[in-house]
Coordinates of C-alpha atoms in Angstrom, one line a residue:
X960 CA 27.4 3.5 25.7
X961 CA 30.9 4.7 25.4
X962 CA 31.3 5.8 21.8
X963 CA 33.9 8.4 21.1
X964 CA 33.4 10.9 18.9
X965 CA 36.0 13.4 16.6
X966 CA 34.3 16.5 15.6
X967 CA 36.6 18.4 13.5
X968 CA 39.4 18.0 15.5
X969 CA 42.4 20.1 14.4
X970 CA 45.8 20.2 16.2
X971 CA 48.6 23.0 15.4
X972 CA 51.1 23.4 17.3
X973 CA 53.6 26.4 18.1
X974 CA 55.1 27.6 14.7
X975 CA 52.3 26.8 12.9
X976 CA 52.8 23.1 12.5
X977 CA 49.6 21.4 11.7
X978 CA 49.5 17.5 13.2
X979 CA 45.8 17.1 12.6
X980 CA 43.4 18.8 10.3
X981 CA 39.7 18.4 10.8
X982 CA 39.7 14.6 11.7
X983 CA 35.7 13.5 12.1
X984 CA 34.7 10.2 13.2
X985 CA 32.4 8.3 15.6
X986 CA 33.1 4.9 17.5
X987 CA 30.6 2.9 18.8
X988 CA 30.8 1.4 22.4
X989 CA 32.9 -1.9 22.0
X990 CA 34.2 -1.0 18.8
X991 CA 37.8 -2.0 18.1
X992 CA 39.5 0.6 15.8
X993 CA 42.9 1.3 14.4
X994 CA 44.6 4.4 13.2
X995 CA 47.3 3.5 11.0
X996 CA 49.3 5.8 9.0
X997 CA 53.5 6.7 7.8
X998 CA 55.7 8.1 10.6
X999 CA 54.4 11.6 11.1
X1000 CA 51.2 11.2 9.9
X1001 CA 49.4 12.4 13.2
X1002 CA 47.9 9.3 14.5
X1003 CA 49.9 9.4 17.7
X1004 CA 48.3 12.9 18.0
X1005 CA 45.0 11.8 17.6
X1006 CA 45.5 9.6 20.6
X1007 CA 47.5 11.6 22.6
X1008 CA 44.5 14.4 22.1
X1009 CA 41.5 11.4 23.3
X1010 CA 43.9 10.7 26.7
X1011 CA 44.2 14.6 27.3
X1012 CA 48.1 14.7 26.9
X1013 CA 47.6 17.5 24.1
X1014 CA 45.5 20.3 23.7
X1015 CA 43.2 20.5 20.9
X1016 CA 43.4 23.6 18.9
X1017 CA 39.9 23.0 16.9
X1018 CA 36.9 21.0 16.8
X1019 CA 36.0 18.7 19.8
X1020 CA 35.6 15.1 21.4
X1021 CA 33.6 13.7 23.1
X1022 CA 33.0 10.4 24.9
X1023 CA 29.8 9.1 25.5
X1024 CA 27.9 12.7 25.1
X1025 CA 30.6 14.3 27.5
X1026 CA 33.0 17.0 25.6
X1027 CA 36.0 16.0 27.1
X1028 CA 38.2 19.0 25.4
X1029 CA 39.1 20.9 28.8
X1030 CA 38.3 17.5 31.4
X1031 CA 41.7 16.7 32.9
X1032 CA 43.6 13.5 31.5
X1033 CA 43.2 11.7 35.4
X1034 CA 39.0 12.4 35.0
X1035 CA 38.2 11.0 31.6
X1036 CA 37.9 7.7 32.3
X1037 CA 40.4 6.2 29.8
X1038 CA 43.5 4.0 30.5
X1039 CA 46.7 4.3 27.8
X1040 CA 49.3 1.6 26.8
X1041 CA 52.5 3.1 25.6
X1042 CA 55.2 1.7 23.5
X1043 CA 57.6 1.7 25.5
X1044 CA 55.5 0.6 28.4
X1045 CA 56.3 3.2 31.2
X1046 CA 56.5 0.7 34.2
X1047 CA 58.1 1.6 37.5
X1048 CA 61.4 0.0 38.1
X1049 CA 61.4 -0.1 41.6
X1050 CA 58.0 -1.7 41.9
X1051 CA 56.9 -4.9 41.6
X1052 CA 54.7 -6.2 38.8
X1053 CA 51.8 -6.3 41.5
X1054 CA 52.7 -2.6 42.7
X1055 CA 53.2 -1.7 39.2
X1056 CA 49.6 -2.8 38.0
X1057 CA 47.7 -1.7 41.9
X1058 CA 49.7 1.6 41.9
X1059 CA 47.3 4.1 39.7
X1060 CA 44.0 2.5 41.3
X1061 CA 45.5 2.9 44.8
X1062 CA 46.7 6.9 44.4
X1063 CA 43.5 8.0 41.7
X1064 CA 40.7 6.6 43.1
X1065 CA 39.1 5.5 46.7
X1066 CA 38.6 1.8 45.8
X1067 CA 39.0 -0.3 49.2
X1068 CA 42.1 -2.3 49.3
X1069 CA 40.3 -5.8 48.4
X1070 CA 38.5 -4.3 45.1
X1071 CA 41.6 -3.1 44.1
X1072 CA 43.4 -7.0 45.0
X1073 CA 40.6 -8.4 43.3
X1074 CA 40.9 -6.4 40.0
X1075 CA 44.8 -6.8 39.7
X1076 CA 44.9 -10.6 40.3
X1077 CA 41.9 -11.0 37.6
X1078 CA 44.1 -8.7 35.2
X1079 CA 47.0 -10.8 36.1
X1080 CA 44.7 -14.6 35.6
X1081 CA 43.9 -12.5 31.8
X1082 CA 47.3 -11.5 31.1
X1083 CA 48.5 -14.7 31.9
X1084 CA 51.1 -13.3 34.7
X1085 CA 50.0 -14.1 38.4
X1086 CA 53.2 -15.9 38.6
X1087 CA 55.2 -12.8 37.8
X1088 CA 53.5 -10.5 40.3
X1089 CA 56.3 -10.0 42.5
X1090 CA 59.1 -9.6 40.1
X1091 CA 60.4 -6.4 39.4
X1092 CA 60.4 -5.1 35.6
X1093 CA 64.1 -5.6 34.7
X1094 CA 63.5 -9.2 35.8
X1095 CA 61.1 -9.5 32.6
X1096 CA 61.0 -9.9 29.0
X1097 CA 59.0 -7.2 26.6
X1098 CA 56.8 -9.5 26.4
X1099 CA 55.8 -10.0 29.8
X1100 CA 56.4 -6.5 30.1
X1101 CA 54.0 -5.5 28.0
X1102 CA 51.6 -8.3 29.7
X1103 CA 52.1 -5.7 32.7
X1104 CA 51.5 -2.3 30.9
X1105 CA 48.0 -4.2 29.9
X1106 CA 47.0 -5.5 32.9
X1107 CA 47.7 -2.0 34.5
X1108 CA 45.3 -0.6 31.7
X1109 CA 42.3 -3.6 32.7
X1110 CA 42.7 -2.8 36.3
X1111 CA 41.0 1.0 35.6
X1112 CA 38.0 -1.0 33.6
X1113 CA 37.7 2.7 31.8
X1114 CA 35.6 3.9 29.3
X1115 CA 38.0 3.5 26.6
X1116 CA 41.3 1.8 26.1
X1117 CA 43.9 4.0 23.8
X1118 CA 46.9 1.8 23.1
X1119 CA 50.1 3.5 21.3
X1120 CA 52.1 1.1 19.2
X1121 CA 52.3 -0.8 22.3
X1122 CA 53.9 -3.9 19.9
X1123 CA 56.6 -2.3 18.2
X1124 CA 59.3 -3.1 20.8
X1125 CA 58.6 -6.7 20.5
X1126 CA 60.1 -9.2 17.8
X1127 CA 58.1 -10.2 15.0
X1128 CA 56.8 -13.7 16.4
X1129 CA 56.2 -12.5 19.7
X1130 CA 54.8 -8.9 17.9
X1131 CA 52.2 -11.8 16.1
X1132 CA 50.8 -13.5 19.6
X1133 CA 50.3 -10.4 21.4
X1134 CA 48.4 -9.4 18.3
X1135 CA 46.1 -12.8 19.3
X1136 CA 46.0 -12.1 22.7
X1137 CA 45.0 -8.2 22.9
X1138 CA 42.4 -9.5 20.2
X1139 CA 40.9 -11.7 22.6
X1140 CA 41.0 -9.5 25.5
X1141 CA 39.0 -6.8 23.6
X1142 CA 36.5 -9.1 22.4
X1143 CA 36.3 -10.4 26.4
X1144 CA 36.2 -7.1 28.0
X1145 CA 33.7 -5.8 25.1
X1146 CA 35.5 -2.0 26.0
X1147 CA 36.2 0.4 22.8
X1148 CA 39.7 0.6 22.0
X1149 CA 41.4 3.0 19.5
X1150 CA 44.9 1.5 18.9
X1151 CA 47.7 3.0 16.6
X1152 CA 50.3 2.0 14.9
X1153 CA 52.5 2.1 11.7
X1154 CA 52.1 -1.7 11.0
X1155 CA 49.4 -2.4 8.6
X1156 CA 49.2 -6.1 9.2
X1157 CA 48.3 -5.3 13.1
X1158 CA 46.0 -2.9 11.3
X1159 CA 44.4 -5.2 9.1
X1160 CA 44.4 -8.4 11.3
X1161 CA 42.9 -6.6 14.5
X1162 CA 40.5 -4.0 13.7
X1163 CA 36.5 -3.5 13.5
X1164 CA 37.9 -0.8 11.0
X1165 CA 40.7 0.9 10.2
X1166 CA 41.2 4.7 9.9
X1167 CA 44.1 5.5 7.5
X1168 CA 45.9 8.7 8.5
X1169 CA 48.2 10.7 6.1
X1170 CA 50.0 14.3 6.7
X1171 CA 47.1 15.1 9.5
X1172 CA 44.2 14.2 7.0
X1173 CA 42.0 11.3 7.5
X1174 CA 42.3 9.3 3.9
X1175 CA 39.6 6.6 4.6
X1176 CA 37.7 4.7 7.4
X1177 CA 36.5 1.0 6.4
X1178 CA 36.7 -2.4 7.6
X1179 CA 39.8 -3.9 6.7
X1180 CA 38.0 -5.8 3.9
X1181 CA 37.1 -2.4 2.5
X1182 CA 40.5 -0.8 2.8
X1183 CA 42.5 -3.2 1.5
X1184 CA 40.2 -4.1 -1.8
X1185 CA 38.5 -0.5 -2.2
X1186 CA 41.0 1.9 -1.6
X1187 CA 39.7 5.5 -1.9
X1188 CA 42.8 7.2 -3.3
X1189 CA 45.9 6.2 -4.6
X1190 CA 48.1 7.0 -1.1
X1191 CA 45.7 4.4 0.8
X1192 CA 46.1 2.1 -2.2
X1193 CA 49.6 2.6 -2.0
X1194 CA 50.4 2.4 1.4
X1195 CA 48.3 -0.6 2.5
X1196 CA 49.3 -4.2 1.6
X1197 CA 52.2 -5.8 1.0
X1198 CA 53.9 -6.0 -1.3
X1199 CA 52.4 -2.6 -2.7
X1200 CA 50.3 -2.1 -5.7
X1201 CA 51.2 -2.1 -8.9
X1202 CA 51.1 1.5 -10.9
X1203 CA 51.1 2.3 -15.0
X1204 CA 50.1 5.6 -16.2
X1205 CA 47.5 4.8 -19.0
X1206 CA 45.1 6.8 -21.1
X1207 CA 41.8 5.1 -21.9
X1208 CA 40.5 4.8 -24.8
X1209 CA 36.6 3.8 -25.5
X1210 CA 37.4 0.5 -23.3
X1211 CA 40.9 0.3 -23.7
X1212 CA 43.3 0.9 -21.8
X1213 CA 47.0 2.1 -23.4
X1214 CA 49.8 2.4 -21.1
X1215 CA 51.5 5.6 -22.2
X1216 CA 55.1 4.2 -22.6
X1217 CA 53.5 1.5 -24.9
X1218 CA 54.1 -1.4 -22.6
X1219 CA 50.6 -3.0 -23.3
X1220 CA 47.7 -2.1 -24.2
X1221 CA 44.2 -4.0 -22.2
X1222 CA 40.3 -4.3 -22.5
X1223 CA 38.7 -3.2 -19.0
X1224 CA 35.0 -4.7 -18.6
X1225 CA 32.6 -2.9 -19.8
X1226 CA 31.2 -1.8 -15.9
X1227 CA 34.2 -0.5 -14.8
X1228 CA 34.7 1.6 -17.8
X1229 CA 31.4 3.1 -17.7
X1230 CA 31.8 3.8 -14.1
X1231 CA 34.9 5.9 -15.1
X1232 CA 33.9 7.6 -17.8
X1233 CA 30.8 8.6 -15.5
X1234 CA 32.7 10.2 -13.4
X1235 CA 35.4 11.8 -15.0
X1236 CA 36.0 13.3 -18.6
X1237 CA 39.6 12.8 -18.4
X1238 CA 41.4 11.0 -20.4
X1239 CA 44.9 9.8 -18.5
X1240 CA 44.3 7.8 -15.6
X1241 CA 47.0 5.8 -12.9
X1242 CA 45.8 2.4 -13.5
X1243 CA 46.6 0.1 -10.2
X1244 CA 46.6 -3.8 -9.7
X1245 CA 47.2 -5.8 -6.8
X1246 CA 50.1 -8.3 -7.0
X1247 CA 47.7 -11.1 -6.3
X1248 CA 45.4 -10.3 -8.6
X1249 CA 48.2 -10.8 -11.8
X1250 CA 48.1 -14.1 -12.9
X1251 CA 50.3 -15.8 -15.2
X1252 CA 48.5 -18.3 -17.5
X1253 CA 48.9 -20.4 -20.6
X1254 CA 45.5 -19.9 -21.8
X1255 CA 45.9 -18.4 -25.4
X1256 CA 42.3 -17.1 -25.3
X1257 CA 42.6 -15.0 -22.3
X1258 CA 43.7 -11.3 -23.3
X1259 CA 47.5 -11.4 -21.8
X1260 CA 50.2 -9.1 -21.3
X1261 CA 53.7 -10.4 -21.7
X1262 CA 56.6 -9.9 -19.1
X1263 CA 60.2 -10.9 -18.7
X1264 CA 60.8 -12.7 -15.4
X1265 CA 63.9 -10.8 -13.8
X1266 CA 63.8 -12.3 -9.7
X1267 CA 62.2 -14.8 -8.1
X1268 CA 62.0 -14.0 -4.0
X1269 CA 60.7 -17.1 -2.1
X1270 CA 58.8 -15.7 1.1
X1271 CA 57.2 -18.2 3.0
X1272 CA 54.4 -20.5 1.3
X1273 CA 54.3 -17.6 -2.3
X1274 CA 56.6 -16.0 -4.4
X1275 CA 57.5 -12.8 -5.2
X1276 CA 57.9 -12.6 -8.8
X1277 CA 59.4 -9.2 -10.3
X1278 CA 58.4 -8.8 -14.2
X1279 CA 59.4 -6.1 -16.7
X1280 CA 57.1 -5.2 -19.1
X1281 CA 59.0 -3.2 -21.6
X1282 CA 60.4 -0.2 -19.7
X1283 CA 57.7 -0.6 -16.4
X1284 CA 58.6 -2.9 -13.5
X1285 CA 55.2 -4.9 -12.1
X1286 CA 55.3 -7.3 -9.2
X1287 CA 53.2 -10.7 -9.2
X1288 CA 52.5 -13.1 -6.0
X1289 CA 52.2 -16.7 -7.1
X1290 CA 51.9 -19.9 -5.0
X1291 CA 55.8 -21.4 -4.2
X1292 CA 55.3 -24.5 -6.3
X1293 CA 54.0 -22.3 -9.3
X1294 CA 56.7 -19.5 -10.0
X1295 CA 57.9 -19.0 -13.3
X1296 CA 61.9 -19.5 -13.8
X1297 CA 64.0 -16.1 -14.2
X1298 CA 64.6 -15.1 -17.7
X1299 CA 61.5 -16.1 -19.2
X1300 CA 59.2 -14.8 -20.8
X1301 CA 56.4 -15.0 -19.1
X1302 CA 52.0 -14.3 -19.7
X1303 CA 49.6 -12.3 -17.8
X1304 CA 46.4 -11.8 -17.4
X1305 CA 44.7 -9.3 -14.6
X1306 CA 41.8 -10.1 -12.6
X1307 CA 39.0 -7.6 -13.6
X1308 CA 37.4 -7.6 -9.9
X1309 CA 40.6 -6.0 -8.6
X1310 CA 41.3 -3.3 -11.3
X1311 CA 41.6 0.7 -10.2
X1312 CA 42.2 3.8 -11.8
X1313 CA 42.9 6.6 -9.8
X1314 CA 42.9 10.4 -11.3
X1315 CA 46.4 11.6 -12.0
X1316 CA 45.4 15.1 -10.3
X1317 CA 43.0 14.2 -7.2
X1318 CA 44.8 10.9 -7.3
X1319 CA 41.2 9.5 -6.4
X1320 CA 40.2 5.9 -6.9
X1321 CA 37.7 6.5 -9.5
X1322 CA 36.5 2.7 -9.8
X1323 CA 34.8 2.6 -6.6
X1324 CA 32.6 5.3 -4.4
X1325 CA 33.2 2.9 -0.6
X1326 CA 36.0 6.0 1.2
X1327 CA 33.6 5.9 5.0
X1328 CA 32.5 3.1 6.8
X1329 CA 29.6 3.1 9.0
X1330 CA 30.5 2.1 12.4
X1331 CA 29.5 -1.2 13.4
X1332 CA 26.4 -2.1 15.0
X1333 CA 27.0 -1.6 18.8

């Protein structure tokens, strides 16, 4: 079973820098998951930590039962994709992807032939394998960097933004194809990156990094819809929520520059008031879960229409309601023209209030994941 395991793991470097603070969590073997966090949030650390490249300054980890903390990088039986690839320019693609195999262990020369043109079949390159890596594209480049991480069949795959050189489409089918080759090779992979679409589209769960401190682990379902504080709420999805400050009254809630004033379900209020005797609260809505309607029974909000953005098959629609910018996301053939005036209603399943000082989402307890079942 190779899980991997972060036992209060803590990295500060020289001057008292702290890139990781007490990061705990547990993978199970085959277990697909992604850190994802801002730029200099420590999730390259993380990684770099697992593949022995930094030293940890706290806590321990472990893979399988084995504390790896003082194991040299070359013994713990993990194979790393980097962004920008780190292939040798002088080799071929098959020299490139044989050349770690053939110096780091005592494989006989046909195992090691075996595994690289199997890697290659995967990757889809045996037709590259004597090129050299200026003769390729980042895409096929990156095919290589892969395939030179299958040929180790390691314990653990760690994989380092290893998209972010590539354009967008091409970014989107390598997302498709390392999928596929995770689910084929059944090997646990931690995977980092910025992107929270490769985070959300790719991963058994996602771990949400920010300043050092883990925020939340959940499936990407959980995440994206229960968001335990308001940076993770914040940070994943796109466009971002929507923010008011309100104060809640009884069931009401009253956004404090008057813009509007709305009736939260009786549930959700009851869970808040349960669990905090505050008063002012950040109330948060997804742009997809505004809706603009015509139905004079619903309770509505009412918001001037200042840009329409057309993005693919929806709209972006950008309202002000008195002083406070909201955004909505509406099919293409049903956005509102700009300069109207325009009704909304929010959809009660998607509501959040965060506290103001913790800034945690107070509308739902999910912030840990279980792992999956191995």
């Amino acid at each position: 079973m190779s899980k991997v395991t972060f036992d209060g793991v803590t990295k500060v470097y020289e001057g008292g820098e702290v890139a990781v603070q007490d990061f705990t969590l547990e993978l199970v073997d085959g277990e697909f998951l992604t850190i994802v966090g801002p730029s200099g949030s420590g999730k390259s650390t993380a990684l770099r930590m697992v593949a022995g490249l930094e030293d940890i300054t706290e806590g321990d980890i472990f893979i399988r039962d084995r504390r790896i903390n003082d194991v040299p990088a070359q013994d713990r039986d993990i194979a790393m994709v980097f962004q920008n690839y780190a292939l040798y320019p002088h080799m071929s693609v098959r020299k490139n992807m044989s050349y770690g195999l053939k110096m780091g262990t005592d494989l006989p020369e046909d195992e090691i032939e075996r595994r690289v043109d199997e890697a290659a079949e995967m990757m889809g390159i045996s037709d590259l394998m004597d090129d050299r890596p200026e003769q390729l594209s980042g895409g096929q480049q990156q095919r290589v960097a892969t395939g030179r991480a299958i040929v180790r069949e390691p314990e653990v795959f760690l994989m380092d933004e290893p998209l972010s050189n590539l354009d967008a489409k091409l970014r989107t089918h390598m997302r498709i194809e390392l999928q596929r080759i995770q689910e084929d090779l059944a090997t646990t992979t931690i995977y980092v990156t910025h992107d929270q679409e490769e985070a959300l589209t790719m991963s058994d769960r996602v771990a949400v990094l920010n300043e050092g401190e883990l925020q939340q682990v959940g499936t990407p379902e959980e995440v994206y819809n229960e968001p335990a504080n308001h940076f993770v709420a914040d940070f994943v999805g796109n466009p971002s929520m929507n923010f008011f400050d309100v104060a809640l009254e009884d069931r009401t809630l009253v956004e404090l520059g008057g813009s509007f004033e709305y009736q939260l379900p009786a549930d959700i209020a009851d869970t808040v008031n349960r669990r905090t005797s505050g008063g002012e609260f950040i109330f948060g809505i997804r742009p997809e879960a505004i809706e603009i309607t015509d139905d004079e029974s619903a309770e509505t909000v009412e918001g001037h229409v200042d840009v329409v953005e057309l993005v693919g098959s929806d709209n972006f629609v950008y309202l002000t309601i008195n002083d406070e910018s909201c955004i909505l996301r509406t099919p293409a053939d049903g956005a509102p023209e700009e300069g109207e005036t325009v009704s909304i209603t929010f959809n009660h399943d998607n509501v959040h209030l965060f506290d103001p000082e913790t800034r945690e989402n107070l509308t739902t307890e999910t912030q840990v994941a279980e792992p999956p079942e191995p």
